[in-house]
CSV table of C-alpha atoms in Angstrom, one decimal:
chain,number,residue,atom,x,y,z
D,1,UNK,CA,17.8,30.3,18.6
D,2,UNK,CA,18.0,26.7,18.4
D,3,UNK,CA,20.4,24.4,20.6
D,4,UNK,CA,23.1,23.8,18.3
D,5,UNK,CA,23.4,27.7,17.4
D,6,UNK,CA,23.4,28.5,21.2
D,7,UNK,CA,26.6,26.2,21.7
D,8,UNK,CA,28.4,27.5,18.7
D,9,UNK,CA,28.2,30.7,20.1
D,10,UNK,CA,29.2,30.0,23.2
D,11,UNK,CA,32.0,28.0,22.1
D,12,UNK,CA,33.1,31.0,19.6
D,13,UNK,CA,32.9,33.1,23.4
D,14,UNK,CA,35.1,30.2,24.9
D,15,UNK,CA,37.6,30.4,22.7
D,16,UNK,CA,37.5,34.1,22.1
D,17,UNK,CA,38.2,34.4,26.4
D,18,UNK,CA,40.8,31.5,25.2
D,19,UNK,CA,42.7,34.3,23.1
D,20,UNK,CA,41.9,37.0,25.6
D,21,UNK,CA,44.5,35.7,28.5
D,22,UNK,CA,46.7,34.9,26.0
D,23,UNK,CA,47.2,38.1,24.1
D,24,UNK,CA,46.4,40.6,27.3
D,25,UNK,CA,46.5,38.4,30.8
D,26,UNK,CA,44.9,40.3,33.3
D,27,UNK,CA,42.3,39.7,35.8
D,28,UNK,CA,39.2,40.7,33.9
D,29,UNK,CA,40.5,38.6,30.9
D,30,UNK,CA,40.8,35.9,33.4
D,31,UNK,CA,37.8,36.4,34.8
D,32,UNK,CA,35.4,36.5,31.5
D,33,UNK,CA,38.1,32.7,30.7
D,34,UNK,CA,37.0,31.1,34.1
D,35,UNK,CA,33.1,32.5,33.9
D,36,UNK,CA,32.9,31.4,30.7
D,37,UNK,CA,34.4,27.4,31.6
D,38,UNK,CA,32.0,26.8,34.7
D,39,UNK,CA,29.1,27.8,32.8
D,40,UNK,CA,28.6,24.7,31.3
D,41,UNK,CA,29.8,22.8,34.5
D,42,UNK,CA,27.2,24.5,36.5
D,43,UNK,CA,25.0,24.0,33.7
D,44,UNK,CA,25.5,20.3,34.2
D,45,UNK,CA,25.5,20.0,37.6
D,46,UNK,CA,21.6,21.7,37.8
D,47,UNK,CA,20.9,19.3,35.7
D,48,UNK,CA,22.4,16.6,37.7
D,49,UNK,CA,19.9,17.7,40.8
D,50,UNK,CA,16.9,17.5,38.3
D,51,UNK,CA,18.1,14.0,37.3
D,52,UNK,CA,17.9,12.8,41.0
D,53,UNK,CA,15.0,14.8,42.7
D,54,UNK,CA,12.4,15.4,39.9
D,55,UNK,CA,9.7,12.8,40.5
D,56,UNK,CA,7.0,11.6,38.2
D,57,UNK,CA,3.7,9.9,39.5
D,58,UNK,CA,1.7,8.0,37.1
D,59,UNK,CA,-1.9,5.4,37.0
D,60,UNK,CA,-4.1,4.3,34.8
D,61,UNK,CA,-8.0,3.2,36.1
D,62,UNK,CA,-7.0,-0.6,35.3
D,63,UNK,CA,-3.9,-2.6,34.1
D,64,UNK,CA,-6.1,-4.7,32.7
D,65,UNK,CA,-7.4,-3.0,29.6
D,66,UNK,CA,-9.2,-3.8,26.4
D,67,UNK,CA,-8.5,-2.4,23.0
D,68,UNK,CA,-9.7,0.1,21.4
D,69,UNK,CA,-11.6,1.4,25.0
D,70,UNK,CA,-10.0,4.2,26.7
D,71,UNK,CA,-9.3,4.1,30.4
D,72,UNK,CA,-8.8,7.0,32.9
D,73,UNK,CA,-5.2,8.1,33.1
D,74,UNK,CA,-2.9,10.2,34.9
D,75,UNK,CA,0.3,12.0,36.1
D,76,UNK,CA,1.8,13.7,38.6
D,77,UNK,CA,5.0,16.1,38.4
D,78,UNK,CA,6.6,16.9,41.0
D,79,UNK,CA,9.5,19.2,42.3
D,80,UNK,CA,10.2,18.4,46.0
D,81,UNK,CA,13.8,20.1,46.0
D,82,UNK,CA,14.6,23.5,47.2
D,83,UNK,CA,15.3,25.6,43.9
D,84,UNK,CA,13.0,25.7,40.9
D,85,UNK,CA,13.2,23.3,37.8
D,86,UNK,CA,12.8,25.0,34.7
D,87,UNK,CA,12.3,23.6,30.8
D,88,UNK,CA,11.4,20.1,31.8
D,89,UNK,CA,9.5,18.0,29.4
D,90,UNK,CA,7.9,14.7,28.9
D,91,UNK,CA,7.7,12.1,26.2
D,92,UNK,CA,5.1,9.3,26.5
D,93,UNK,CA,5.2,5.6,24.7
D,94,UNK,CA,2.9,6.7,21.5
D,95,UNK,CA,3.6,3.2,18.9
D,96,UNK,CA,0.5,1.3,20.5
D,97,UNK,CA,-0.6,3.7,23.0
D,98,UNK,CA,-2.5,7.3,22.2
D,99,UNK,CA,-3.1,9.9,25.1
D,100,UNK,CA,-6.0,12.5,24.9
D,101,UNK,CA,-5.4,16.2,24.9
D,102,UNK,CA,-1.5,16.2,25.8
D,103,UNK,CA,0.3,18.6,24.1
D,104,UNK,CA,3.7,17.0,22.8
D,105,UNK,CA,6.3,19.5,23.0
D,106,UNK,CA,5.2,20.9,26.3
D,107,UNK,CA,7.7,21.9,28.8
D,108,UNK,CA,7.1,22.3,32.5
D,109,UNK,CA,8.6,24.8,35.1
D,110,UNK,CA,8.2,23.6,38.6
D,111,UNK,CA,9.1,26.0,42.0
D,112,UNK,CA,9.9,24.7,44.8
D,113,UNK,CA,7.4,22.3,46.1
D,114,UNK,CA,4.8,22.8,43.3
D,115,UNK,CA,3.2,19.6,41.5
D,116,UNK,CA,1.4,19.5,38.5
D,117,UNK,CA,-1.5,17.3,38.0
D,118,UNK,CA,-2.8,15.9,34.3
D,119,UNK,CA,-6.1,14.0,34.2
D,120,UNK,CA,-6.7,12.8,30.9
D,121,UNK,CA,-7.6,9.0,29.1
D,122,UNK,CA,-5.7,6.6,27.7
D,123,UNK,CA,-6.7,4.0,24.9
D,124,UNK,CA,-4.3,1.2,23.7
D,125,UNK,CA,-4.3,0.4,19.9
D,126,UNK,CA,-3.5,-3.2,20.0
D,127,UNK,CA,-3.5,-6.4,22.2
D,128,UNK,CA,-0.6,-7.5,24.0
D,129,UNK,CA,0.9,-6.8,26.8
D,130,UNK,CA,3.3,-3.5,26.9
D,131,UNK,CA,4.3,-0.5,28.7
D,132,UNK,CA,2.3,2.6,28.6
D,133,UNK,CA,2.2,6.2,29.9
D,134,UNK,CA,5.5,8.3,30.4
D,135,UNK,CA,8.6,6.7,28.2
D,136,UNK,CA,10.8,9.0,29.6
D,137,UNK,CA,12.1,12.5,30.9
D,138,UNK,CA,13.6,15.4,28.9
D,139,UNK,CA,15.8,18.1,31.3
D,140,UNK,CA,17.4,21.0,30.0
D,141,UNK,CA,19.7,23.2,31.4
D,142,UNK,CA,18.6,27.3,32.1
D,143,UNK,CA,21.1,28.2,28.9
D,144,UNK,CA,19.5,25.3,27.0
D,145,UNK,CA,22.8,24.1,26.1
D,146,UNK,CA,22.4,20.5,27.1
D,147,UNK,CA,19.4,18.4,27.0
D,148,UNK,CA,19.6,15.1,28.9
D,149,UNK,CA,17.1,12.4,27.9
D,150,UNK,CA,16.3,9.6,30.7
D,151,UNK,CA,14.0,6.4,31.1
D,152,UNK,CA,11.4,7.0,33.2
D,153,UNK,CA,11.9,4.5,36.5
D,154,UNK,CA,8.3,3.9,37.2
D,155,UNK,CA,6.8,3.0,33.5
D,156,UNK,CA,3.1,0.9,33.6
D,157,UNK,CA,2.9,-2.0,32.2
D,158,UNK,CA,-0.6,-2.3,30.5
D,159,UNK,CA,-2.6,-6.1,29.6
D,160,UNK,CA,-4.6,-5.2,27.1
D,161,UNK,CA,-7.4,-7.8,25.7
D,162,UNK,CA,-8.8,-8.1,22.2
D,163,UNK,CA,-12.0,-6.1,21.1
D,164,UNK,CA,-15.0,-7.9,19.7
D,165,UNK,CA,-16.2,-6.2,16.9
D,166,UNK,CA,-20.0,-7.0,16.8
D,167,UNK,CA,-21.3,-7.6,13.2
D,168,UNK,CA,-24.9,-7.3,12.2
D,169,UNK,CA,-24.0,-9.7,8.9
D,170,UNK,CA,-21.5,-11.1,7.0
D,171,UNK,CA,-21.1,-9.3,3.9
D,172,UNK,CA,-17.6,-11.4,2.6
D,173,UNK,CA,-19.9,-14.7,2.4
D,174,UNK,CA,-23.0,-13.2,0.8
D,175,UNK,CA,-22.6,-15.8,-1.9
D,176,UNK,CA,-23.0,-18.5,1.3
D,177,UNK,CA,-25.9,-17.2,2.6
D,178,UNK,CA,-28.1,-20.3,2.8
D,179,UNK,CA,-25.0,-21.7,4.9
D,180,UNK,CA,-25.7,-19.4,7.7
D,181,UNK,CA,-29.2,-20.0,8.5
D,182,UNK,CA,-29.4,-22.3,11.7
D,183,UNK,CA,-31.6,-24.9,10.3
D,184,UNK,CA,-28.8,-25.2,7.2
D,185,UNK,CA,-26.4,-26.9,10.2
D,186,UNK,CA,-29.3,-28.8,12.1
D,187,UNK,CA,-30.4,-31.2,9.6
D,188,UNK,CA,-32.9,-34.0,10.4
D,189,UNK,CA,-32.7,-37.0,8.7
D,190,UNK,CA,-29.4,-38.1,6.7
D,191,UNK,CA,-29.3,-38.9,2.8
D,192,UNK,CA,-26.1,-40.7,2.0
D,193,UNK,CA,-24.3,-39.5,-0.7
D,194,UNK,CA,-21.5,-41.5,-2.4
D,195,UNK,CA,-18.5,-39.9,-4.0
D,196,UNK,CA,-14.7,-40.3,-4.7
D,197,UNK,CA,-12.3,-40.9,-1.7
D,198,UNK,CA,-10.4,-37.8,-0.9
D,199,UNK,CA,-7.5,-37.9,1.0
D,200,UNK,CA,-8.0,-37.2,4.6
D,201,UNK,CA,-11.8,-38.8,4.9
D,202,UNK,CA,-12.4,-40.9,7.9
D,203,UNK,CA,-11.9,-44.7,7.0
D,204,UNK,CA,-15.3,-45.6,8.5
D,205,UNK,CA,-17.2,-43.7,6.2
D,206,UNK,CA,-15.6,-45.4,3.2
D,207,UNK,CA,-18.5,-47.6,0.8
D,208,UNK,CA,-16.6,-50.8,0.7
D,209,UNK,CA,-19.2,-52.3,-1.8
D,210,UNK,CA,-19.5,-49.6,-4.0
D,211,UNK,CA,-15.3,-49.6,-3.8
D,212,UNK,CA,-15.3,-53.4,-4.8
D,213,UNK,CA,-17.8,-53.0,-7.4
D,214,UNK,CA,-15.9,-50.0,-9.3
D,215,UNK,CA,-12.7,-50.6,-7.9
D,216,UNK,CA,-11.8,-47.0,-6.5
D,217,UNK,CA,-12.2,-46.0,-3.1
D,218,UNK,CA,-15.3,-44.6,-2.5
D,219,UNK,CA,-17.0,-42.5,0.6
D,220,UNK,CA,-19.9,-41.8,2.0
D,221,UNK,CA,-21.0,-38.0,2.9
D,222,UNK,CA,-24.4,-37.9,4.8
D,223,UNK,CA,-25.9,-34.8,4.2
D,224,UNK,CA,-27.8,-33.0,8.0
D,225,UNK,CA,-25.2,-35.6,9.5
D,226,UNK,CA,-21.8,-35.4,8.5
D,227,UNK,CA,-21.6,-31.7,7.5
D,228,UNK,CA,-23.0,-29.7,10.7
D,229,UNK,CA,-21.7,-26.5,11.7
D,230,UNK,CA,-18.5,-24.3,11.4
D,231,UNK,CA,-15.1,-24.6,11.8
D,232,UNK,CA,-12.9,-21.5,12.5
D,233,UNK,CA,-8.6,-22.6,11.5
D,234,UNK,CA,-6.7,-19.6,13.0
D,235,UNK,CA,-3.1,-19.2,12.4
D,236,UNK,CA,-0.5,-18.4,15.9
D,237,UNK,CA,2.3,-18.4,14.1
D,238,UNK,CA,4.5,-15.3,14.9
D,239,UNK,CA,6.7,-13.9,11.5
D,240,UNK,CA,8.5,-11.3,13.0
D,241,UNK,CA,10.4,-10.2,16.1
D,242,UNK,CA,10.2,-6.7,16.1
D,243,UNK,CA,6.7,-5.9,18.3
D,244,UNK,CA,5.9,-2.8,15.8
D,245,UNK,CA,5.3,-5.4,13.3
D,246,UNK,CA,4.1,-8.5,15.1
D,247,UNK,CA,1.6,-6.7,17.5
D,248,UNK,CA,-0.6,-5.3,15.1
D,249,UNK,CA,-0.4,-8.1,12.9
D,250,UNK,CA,-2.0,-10.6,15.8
D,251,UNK,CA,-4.4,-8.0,17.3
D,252,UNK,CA,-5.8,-8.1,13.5
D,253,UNK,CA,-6.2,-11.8,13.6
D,254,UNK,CA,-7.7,-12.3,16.6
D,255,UNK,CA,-9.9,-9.2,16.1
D,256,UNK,CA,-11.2,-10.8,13.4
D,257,UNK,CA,-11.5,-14.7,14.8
D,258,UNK,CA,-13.5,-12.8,18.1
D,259,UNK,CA,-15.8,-11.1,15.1
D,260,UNK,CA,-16.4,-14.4,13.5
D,261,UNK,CA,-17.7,-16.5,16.9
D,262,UNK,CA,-19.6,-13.5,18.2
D,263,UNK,CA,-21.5,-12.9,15.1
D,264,UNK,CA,-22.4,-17.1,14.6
D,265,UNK,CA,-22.9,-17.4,18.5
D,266,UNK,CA,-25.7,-14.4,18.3
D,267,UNK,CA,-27.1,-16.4,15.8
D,268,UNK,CA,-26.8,-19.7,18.1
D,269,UNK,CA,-24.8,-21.3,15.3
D,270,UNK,CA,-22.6,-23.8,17.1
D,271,UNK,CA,-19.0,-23.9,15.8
D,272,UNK,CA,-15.4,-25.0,16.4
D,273,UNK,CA,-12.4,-23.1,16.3
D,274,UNK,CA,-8.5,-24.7,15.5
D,275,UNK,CA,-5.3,-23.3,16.4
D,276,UNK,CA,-2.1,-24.4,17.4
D,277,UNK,CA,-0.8,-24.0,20.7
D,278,UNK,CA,2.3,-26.5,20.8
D,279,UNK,CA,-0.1,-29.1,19.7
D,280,UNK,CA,-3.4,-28.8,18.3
D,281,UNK,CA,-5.9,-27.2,20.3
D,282,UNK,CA,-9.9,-27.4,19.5
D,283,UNK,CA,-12.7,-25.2,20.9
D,284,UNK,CA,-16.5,-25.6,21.0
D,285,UNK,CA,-18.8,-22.7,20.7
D,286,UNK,CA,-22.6,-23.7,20.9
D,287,UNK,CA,-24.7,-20.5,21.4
D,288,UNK,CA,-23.9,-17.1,23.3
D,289,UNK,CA,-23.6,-18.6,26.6
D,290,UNK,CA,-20.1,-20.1,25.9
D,291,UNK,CA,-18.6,-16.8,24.1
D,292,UNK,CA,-17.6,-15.2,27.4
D,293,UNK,CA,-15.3,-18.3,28.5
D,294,UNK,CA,-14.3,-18.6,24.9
D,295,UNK,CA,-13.3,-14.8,24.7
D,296,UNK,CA,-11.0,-15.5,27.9
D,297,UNK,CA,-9.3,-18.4,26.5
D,298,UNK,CA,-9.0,-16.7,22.8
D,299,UNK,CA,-7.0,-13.7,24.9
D,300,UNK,CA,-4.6,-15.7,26.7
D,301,UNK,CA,-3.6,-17.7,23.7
D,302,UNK,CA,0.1,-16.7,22.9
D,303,UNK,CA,1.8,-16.8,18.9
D,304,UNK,CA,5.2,-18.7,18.8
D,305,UNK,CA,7.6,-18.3,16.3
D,306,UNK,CA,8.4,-22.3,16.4
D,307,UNK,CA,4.7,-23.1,16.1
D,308,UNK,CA,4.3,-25.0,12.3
D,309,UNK,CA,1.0,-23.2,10.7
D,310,UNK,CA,1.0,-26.2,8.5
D,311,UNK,CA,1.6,-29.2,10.7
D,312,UNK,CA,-1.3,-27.7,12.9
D,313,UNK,CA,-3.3,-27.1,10.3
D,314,UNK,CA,-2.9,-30.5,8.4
D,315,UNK,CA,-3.5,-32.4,11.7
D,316,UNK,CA,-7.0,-30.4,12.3
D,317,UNK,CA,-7.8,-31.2,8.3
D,318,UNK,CA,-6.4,-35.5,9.0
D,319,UNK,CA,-8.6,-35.3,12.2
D,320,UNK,CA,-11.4,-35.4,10.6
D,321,UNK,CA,-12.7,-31.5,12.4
D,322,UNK,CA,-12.9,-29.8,9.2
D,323,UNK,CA,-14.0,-32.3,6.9
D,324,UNK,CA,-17.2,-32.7,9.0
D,325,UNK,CA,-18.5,-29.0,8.7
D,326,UNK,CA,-20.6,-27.4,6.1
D,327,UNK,CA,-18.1,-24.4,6.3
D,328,UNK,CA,-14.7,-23.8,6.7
D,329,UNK,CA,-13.1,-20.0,7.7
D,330,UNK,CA,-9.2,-19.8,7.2
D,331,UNK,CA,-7.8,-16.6,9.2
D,332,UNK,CA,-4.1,-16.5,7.8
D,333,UNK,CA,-1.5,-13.9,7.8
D,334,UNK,CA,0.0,-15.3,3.9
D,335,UNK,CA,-1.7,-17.8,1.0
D,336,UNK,CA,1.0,-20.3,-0.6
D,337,UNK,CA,0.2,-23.3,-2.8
D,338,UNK,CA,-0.3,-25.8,0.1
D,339,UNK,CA,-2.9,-23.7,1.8
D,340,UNK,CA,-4.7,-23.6,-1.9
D,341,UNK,CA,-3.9,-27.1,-2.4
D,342,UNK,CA,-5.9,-27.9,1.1
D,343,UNK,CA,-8.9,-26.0,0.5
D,344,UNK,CA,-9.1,-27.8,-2.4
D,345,UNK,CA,-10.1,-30.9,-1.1
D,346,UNK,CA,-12.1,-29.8,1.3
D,347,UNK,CA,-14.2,-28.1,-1.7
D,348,UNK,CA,-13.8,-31.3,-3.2
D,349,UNK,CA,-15.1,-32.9,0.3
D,350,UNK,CA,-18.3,-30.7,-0.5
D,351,UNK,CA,-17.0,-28.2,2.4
D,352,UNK,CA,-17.1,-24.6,1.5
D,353,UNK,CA,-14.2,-22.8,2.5
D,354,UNK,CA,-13.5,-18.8,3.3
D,355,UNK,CA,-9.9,-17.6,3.7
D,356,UNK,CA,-9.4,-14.4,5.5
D,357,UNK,CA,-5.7,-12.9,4.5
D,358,UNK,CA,-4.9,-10.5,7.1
D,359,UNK,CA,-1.7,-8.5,5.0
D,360,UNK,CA,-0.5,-5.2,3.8
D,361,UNK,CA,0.9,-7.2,0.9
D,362,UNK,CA,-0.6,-8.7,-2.7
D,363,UNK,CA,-2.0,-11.7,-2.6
D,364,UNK,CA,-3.4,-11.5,-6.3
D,365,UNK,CA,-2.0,-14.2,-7.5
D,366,UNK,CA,-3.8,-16.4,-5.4
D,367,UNK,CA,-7.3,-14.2,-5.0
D,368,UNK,CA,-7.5,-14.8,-8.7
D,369,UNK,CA,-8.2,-18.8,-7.5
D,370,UNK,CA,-11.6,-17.4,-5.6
D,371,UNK,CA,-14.4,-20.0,-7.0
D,372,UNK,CA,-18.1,-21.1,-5.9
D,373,UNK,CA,-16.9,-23.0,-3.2
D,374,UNK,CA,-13.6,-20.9,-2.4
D,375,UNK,CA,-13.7,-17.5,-1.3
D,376,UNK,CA,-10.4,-15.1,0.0
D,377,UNK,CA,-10.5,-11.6,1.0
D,378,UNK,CA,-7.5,-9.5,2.0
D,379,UNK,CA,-7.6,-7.7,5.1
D,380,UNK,CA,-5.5,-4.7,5.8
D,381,UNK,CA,-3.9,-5.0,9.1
D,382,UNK,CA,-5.1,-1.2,9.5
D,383,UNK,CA,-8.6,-1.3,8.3
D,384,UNK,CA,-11.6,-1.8,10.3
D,385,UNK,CA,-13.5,-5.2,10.0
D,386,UNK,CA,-17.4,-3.4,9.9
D,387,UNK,CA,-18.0,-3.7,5.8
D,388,UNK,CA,-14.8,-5.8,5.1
D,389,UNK,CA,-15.8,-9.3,7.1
């Protein structure tokens, strides 16, 4: 018999006792009235005393967790009052936080003094910082006419660090290959190469007598000089303000920037990464020995609503950072036509570019635009990054 049934019968038995005194009086009719209107006052007051004396005890191995690895967890109910507590239940924070082998719907009766113990593991789905464990408290009454829900008081609050997904290869830049190989990045002696001006090329490398003999501005690109290594641009722009949607959405990208370095730093390819932290911010990867302190800083870094994706982004491309590698990765959340329009001149710069999409939505329009020098793959902010980067 569910809840709702229970109470419609007993208010049917309410009102029938109701009818009772007033059609007969008498002291069993008053009797079955009053027995019948402290039922759900007592009712409520033994709930009341589970409210204020049921304790929960909860841990987790360490606060400081990383995603995707499970940590030891457990809890502790207790009943430290003098009668027993009967149909109480638990329900835990499940949107980025799963709990092994906990039944759902279980309900708990406690006697006097007894505790129950549950050691199990805990794994958190996505990085951030969030609260983990027991959400809160379910206590119904011995009739189960009432059900009162409460927050649990003592919740855990859980810093959980991105997972680095380690790649054996790149399959999304197959076509780049040649561009991956260490001594592609090294180069040895320079061979100048002149070519139209494109917006955003340092003024020192300009050709001022090839530009006064044909009268356009032209540049010089040196070849094992100019275009060394990779550059990572990583969008911290935050779309949304509901943490269902933003939270999986970051762990993604930086999931997938964390992939990137640790797959070129195994290969000791040195490379920079670009991002905006209220202002550009640049960092240098040479070989494996920097990835730790580069992990640490990429997990700390914070997304900000107010932070301009394309200010960032057009000061790291003015800067001259991304004009001077042989490769450019793009990890963006949406493609427009100034992101297309940017890429294009770093193609035309002779820099290959790779956008990374990370989106549930289409992008077609733009993947279409894929060329020689131009890849884009969409990433689902679900899927897993072995086979897709």
């Amino acid at each position: 018999m569910t809840m709702k049934i229970r109470r419609l019968f007993f208010v049917g038995l309410w009102i029938l006792s109701l009818v009772t005194i007033t059609n007969f009086g008498g002291a069993v009719s008053y009797g079955f009235f009053f027995g019948m209107t402290m039922i759900p006052v007592i009712s409520l007051i033994y709930i009341a005393c589970v409210y204020f004396n049921f304790k929960i005890y909860q841990e987790i191995g360490s606060r400081s967790m990383v995603c995707g690895q499970p940590e030891t967890y457990f809890f502790v109910l207790q009943n430290e009052d003098h009668f027993a507590f009967t149909s109480v239940s638990v329900r835990l924070f499940s949107d980025f936080s799963d709990v092994e082998e906990l039944p759902g719907d279980t309900e708990y009766e406690l006697l006097p003094g007894d505790r129950f113990t549950f050691e199990t593991r805990i794994m958190c789905k996505y990085r951030g910082e969030y609260e983990v464990g027991v959400k809160e408290v379910m206590v119904t009454d011995f009739l189960r006419l009432f059900r009162v829900r409460y927050a649990n008081p003592g919740t855990i609050k859980a810093l959980v660090n991105p997972k680095v997904v380690r790649l054996s290869e790149l399959k999304s830049v197959e076509d780049f290959q040649a561009l991956l190989r260490k001594e592609a990045f090294t180069g040895t002696e320079p061979d100048v190469d002149i070519r139209n001006y494109v917006e955003g090329d340092p003024m020192n490398r300009i050709h001022w007598k090839t530009t006064a003999r044909e009268r356009t501005l032209k540049t010089r690109t040196r070849s094992g000089e100019e275009k060394q290594g990779i550059s990572i641009f990583c969008d911290m722009t935050r779309y949304d303000r509901d943490r269902k949607v933003y939270l999986p959405l970051e762990n993604k990208m930086l999931e997938t920037l964390l992939a990137l370095g640790f797959f070129f730093a195994g290969k000791e390819i040195p490379f920079s990464v670009y991002y905006g932290q209220n202002g550009l911010v640049r960092e240098q990867v040479k070989g494996i020995r920097d990835f730790d302190a580069f992990y640490q800083t990429i997990a700390g870094v914070t997304f900000q609503e107010k932070e301009e994706m394309y200010d960032t982004l057009e000061e790291a491309v003015s800067g001259g950072g991304l004009w001077a590698c042989q490769a450019a990765f793009f990890i963006l959340h949406k493609l427009d036509d100034r992101i297309m329009e940017m890429t294009e001149r770093l193609n035309e710069a002779g820099t290959v570019t790779m956008l990374y999409v990370i989106a549930n939505g289409n992008q077609e329009v733009y993947l279409r635009q894929s060329s020689e020098r131009r890849r884009m793959i969409v990433i689902p902010i679900e899927a897993g990054l072995e086979g897709v980067l």
